[in-house]
PDB file of C-alpha atoms in Angstrom:
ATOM      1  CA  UNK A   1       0.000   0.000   0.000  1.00  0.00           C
ATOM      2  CA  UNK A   2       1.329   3.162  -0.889  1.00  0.00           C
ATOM      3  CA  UNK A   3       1.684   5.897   1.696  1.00  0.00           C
ATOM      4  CA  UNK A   4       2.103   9.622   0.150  1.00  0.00           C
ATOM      5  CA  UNK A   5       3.632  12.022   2.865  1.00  0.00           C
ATOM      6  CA  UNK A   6       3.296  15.896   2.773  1.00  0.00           C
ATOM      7  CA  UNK A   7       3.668  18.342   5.073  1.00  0.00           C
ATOM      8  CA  UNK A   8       2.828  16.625   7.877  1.00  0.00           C
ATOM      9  CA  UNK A   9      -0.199  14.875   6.360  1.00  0.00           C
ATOM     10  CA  UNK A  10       0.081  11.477   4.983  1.00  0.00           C
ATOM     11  CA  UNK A  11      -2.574   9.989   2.134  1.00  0.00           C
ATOM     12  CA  UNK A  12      -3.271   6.406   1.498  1.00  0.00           C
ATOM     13  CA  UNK A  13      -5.243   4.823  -1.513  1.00  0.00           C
ATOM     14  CA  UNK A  14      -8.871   5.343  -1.282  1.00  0.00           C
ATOM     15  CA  UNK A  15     -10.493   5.007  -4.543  1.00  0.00           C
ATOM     16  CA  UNK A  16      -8.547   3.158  -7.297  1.00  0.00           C
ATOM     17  CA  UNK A  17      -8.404   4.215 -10.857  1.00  0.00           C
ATOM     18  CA  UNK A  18      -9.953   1.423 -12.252  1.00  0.00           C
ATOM     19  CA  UNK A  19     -12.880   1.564  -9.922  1.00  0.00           C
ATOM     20  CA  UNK A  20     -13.270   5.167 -11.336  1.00  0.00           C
ATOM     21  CA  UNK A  21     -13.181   4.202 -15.136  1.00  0.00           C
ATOM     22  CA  UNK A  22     -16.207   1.858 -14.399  1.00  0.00           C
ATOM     23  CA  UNK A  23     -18.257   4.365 -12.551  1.00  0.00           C
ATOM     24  CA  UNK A  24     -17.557   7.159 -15.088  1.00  0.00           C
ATOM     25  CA  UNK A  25     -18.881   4.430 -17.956  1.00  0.00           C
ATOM     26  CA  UNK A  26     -21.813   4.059 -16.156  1.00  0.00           C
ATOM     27  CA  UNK A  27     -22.341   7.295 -15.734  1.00  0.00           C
ATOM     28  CA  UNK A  28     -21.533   7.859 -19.841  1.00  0.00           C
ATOM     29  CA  UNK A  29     -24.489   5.308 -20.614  1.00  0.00           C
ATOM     30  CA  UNK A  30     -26.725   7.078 -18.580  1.00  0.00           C
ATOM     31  CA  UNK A  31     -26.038  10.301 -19.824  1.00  0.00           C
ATOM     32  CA  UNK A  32     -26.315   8.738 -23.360  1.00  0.00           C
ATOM     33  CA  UNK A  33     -29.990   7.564 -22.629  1.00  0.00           C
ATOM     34  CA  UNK A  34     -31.177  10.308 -21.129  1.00  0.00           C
ATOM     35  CA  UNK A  35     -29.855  12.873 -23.091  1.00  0.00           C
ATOM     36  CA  UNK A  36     -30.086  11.098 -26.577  1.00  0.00           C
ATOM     37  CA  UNK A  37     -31.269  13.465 -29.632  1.00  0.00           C
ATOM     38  CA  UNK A  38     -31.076  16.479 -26.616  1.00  0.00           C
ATOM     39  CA  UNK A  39     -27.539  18.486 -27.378  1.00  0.00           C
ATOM     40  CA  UNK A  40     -26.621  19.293 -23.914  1.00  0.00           C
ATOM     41  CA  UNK A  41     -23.874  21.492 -22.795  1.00  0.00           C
ATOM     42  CA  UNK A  42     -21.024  20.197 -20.877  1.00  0.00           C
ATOM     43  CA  UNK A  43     -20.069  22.535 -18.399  1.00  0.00           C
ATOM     44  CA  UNK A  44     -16.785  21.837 -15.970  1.00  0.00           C
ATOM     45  CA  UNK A  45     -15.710  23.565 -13.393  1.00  0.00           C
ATOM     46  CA  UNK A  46     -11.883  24.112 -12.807  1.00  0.00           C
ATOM     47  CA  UNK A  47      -9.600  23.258 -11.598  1.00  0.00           C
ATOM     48  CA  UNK A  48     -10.271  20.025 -10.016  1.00  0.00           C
ATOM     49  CA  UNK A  49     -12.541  18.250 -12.584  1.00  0.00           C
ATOM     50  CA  UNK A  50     -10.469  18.071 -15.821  1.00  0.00           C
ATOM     51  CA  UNK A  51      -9.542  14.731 -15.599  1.00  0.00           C
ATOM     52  CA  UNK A  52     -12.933  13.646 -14.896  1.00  0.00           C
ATOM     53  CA  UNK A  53     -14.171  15.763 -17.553  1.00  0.00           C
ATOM     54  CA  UNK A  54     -11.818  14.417 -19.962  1.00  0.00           C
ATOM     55  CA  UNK A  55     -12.781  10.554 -19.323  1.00  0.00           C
ATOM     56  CA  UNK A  56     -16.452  11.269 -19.408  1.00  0.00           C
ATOM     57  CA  UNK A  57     -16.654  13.166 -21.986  1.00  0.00           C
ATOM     58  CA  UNK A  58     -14.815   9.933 -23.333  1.00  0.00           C
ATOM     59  CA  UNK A  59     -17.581   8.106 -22.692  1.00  0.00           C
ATOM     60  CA  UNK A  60     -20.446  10.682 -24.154  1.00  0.00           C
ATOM     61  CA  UNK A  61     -21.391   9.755 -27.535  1.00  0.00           C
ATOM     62  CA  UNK A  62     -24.526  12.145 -28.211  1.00  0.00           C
ATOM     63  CA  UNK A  63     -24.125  15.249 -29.962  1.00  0.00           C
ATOM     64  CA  UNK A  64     -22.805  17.612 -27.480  1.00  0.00           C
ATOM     65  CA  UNK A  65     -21.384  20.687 -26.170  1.00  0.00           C
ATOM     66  CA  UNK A  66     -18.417  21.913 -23.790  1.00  0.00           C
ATOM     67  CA  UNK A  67     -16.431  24.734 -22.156  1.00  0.00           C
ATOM     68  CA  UNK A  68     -15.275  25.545 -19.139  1.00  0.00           C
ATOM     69  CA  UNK A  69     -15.146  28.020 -15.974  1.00  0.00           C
ATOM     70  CA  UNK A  70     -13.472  28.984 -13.304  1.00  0.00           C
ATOM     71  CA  UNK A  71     -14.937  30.587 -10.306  1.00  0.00           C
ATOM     72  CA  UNK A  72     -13.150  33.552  -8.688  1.00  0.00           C
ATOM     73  CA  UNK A  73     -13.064  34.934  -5.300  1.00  0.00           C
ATOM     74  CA  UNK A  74     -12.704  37.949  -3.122  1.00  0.00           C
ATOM     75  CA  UNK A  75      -9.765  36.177  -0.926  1.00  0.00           C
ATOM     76  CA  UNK A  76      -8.506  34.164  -3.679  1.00  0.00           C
ATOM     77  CA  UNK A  77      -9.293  30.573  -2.082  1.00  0.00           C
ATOM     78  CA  UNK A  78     -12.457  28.151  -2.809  1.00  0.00           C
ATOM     79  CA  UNK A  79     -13.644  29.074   0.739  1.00  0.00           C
ATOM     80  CA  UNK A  80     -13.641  32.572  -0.017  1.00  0.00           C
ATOM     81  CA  UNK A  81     -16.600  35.017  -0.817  1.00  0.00           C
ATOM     82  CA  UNK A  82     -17.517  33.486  -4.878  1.00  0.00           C
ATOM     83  CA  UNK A  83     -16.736  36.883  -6.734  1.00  0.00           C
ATOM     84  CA  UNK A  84     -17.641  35.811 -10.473  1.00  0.00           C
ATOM     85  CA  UNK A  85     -18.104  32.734 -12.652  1.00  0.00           C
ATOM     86  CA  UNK A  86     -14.892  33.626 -15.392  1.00  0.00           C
ATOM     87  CA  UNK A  87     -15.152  31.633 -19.293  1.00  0.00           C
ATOM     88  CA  UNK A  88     -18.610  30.303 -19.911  1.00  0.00           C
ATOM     89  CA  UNK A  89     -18.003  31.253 -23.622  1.00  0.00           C
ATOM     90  CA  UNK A  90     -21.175  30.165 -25.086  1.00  0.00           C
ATOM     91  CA  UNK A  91     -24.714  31.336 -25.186  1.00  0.00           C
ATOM     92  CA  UNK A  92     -26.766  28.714 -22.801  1.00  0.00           C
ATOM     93  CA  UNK A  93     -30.176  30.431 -23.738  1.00  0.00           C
ATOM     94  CA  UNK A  94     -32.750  28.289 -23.610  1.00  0.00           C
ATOM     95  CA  UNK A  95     -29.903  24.969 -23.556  1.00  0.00           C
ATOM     96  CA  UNK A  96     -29.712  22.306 -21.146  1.00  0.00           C
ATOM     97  CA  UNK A  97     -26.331  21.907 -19.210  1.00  0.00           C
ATOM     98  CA  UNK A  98     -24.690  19.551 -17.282  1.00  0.00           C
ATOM     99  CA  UNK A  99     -22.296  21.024 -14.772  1.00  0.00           C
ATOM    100  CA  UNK A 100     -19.293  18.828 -13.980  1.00  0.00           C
ATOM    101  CA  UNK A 101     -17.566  18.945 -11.011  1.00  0.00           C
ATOM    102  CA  UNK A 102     -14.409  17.034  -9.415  1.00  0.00           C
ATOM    103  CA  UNK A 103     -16.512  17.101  -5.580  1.00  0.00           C
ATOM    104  CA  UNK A 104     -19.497  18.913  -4.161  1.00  0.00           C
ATOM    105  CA  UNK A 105     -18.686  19.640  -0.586  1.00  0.00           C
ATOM    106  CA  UNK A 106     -20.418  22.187   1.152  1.00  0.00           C
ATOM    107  CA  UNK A 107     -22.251  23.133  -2.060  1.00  0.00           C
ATOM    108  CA  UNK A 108     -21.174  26.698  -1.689  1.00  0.00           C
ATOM    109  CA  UNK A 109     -19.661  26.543  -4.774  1.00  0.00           C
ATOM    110  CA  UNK A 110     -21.929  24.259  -6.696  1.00  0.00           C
ATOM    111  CA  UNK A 111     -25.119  27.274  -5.572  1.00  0.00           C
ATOM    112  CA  UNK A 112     -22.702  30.121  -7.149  1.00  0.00           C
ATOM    113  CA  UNK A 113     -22.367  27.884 -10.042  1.00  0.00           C
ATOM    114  CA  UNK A 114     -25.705  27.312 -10.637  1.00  0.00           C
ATOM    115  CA  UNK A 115     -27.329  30.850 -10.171  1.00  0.00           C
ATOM    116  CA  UNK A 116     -24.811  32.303 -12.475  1.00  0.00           C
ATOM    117  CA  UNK A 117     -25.817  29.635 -14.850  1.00  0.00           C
ATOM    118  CA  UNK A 118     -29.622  30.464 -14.639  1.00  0.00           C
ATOM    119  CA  UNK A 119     -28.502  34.147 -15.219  1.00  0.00           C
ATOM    120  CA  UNK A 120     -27.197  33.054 -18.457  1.00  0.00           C
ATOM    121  CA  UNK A 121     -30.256  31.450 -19.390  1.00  0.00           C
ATOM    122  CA  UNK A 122     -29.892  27.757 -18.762  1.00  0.00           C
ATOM    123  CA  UNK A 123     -33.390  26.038 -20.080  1.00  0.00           C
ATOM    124  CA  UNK A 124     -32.333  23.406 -17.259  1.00  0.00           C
ATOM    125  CA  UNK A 125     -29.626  22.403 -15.490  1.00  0.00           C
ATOM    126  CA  UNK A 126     -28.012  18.868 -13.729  1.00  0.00           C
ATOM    127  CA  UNK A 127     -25.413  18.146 -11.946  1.00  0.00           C
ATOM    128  CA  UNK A 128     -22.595  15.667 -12.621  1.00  0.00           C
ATOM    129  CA  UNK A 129     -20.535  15.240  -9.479  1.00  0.00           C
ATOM    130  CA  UNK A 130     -16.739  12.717  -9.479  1.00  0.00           C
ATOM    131  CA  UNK A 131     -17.389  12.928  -5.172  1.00  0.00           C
ATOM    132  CA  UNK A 132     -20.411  14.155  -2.644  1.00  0.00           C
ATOM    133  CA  UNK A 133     -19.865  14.969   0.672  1.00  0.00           C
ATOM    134  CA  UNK A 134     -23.656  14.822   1.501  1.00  0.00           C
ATOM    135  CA  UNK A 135     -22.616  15.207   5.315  1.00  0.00           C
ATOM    136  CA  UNK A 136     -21.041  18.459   4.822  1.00  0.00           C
ATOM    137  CA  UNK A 137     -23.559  20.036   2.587  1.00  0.00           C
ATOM    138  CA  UNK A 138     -24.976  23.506   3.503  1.00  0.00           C
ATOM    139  CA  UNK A 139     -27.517  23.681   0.855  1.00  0.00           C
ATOM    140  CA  UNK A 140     -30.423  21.797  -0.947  1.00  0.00           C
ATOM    141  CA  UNK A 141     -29.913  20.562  -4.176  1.00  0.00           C
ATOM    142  CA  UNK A 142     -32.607  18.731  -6.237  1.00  0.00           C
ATOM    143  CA  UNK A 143     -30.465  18.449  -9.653  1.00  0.00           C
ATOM    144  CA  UNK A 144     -27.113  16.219  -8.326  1.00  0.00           C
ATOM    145  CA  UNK A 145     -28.156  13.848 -11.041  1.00  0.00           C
ATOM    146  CA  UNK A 146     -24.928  12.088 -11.602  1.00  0.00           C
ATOM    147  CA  UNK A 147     -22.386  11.226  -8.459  1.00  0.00           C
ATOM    148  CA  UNK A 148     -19.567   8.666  -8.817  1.00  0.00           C
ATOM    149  CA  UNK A 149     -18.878   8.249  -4.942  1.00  0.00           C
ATOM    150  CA  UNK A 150     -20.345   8.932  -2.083  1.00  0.00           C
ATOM    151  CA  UNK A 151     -17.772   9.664   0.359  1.00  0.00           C
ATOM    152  CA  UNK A 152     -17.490  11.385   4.417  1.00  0.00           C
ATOM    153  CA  UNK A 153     -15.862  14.474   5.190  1.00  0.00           C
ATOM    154  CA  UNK A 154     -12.453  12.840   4.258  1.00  0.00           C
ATOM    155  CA  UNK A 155      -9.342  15.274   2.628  1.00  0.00           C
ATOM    156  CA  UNK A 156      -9.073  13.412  -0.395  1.00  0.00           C
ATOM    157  CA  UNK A 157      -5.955  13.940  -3.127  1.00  0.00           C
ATOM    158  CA  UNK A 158      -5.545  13.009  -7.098  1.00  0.00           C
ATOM    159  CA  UNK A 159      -7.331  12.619  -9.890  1.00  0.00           C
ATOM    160  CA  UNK A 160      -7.748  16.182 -10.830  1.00  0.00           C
ATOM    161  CA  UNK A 161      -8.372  17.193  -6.733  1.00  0.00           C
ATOM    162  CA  UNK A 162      -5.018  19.191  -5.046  1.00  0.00           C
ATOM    163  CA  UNK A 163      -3.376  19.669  -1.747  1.00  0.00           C
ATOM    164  CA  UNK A 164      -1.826  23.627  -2.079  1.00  0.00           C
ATOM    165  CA  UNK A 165      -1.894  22.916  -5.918  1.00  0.00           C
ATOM    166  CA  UNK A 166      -0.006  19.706  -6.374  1.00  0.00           C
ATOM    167  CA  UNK A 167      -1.055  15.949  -6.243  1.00  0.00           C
ATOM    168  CA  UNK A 168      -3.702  16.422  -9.119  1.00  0.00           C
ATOM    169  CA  UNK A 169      -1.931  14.246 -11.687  1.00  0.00           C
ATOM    170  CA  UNK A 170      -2.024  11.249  -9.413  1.00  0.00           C
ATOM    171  CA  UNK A 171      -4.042   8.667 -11.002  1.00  0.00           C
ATOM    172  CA  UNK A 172      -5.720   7.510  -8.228  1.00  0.00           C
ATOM    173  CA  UNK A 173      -7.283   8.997  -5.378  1.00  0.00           C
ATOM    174  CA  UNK A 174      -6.210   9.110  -1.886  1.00  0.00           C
ATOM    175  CA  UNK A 175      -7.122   9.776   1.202  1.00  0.00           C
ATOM    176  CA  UNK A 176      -5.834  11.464   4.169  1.00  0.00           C
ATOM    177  CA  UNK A 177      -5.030   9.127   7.271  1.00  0.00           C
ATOM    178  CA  UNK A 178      -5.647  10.354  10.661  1.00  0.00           C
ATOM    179  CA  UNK A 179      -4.049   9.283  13.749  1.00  0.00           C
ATOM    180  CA  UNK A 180      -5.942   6.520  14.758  1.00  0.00           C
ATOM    181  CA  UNK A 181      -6.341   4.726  11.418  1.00  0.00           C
TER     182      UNK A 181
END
């Protein structure tokens, strides 16, 4: 088993690659079904969910759309006051969209998100969410279509999600370990 130490945290395996490929194909075929003849619009949100983006979209096969944004805060940091939604790039009047994300934690975020959205003119919009933390959420959400794990309030690394920037290119994800474990 493969320890990663930094700082003074340490991260062990949590969810492996593999088991992420076969929940993000599941997640394609759904999509597929649902979605078939609709052209949605593939909206991720950055940083954290471009490799997830990139193997789902993999596994989307309908005529589709996507681009990209970045939220941006007063303080500079996710837990900041949300400032502005930066890139959208396309018009979303009247369109359906699909938000990705890399985790929905306390859905502070994911609300900013999907307001700005509306503004645009979003005929309807779903969410497509790699992780949920459903114990720390601090909203209500009724369109969290698509989730690919259900996890607690663990500090998780890789695949796309950082520590202080770093760790996203690890291919798995990890977890932190607390004393005790």
């Amino acid at each position: 088993m493969k320890i990663i130490e930094i700082d003074d945290l340490r991260f062990e395996p949590f969810i492996s690659y593999d088991q992420i490929k076969k929940r993000i194909r599941l997640i394609g075929i759904d999509i597929n079904l649902r979605y078939e003849g609709r052209r949605p619009v593939f909206i991720g949100v950055l940083n954290g969910c471009f490799m997830f983006m990139a193997d789902l979209m993999k596994e989307i096969h309908i005529e589709s759309e996507m681009s990209f944004v970045k939220l941006a805060s007063y303080s500079g940091t996710a837990q900041g006051n949300i400032a502005e939604l930066i890139g959208v790039g396309l018009d979303l009047k009247d369109r359906e969209v699909i938000i990705v994300e890399d985790v929905v934690d306390s859905g502070n975020s994911l609300k900013f998100t999907i307001d700005a959205l509306r503004n645009e003119g979003a005929k309807s919009i779903s969410v497509c969410s790699l992780l949920l933390k459903p114990s720390c959420l601090q909203h209500e959400f009724d369109n969290i279509e698509y989730v690919g794990f259900e996890i607690d309030k663990e500090f998780v690394i890789g695949y796309g999600l950082d520590y202080n920037g770093y760790y996203r290119n690890l291919k798995d994800i990890y977890k932190e370990v607390t004393l005790g474990d």
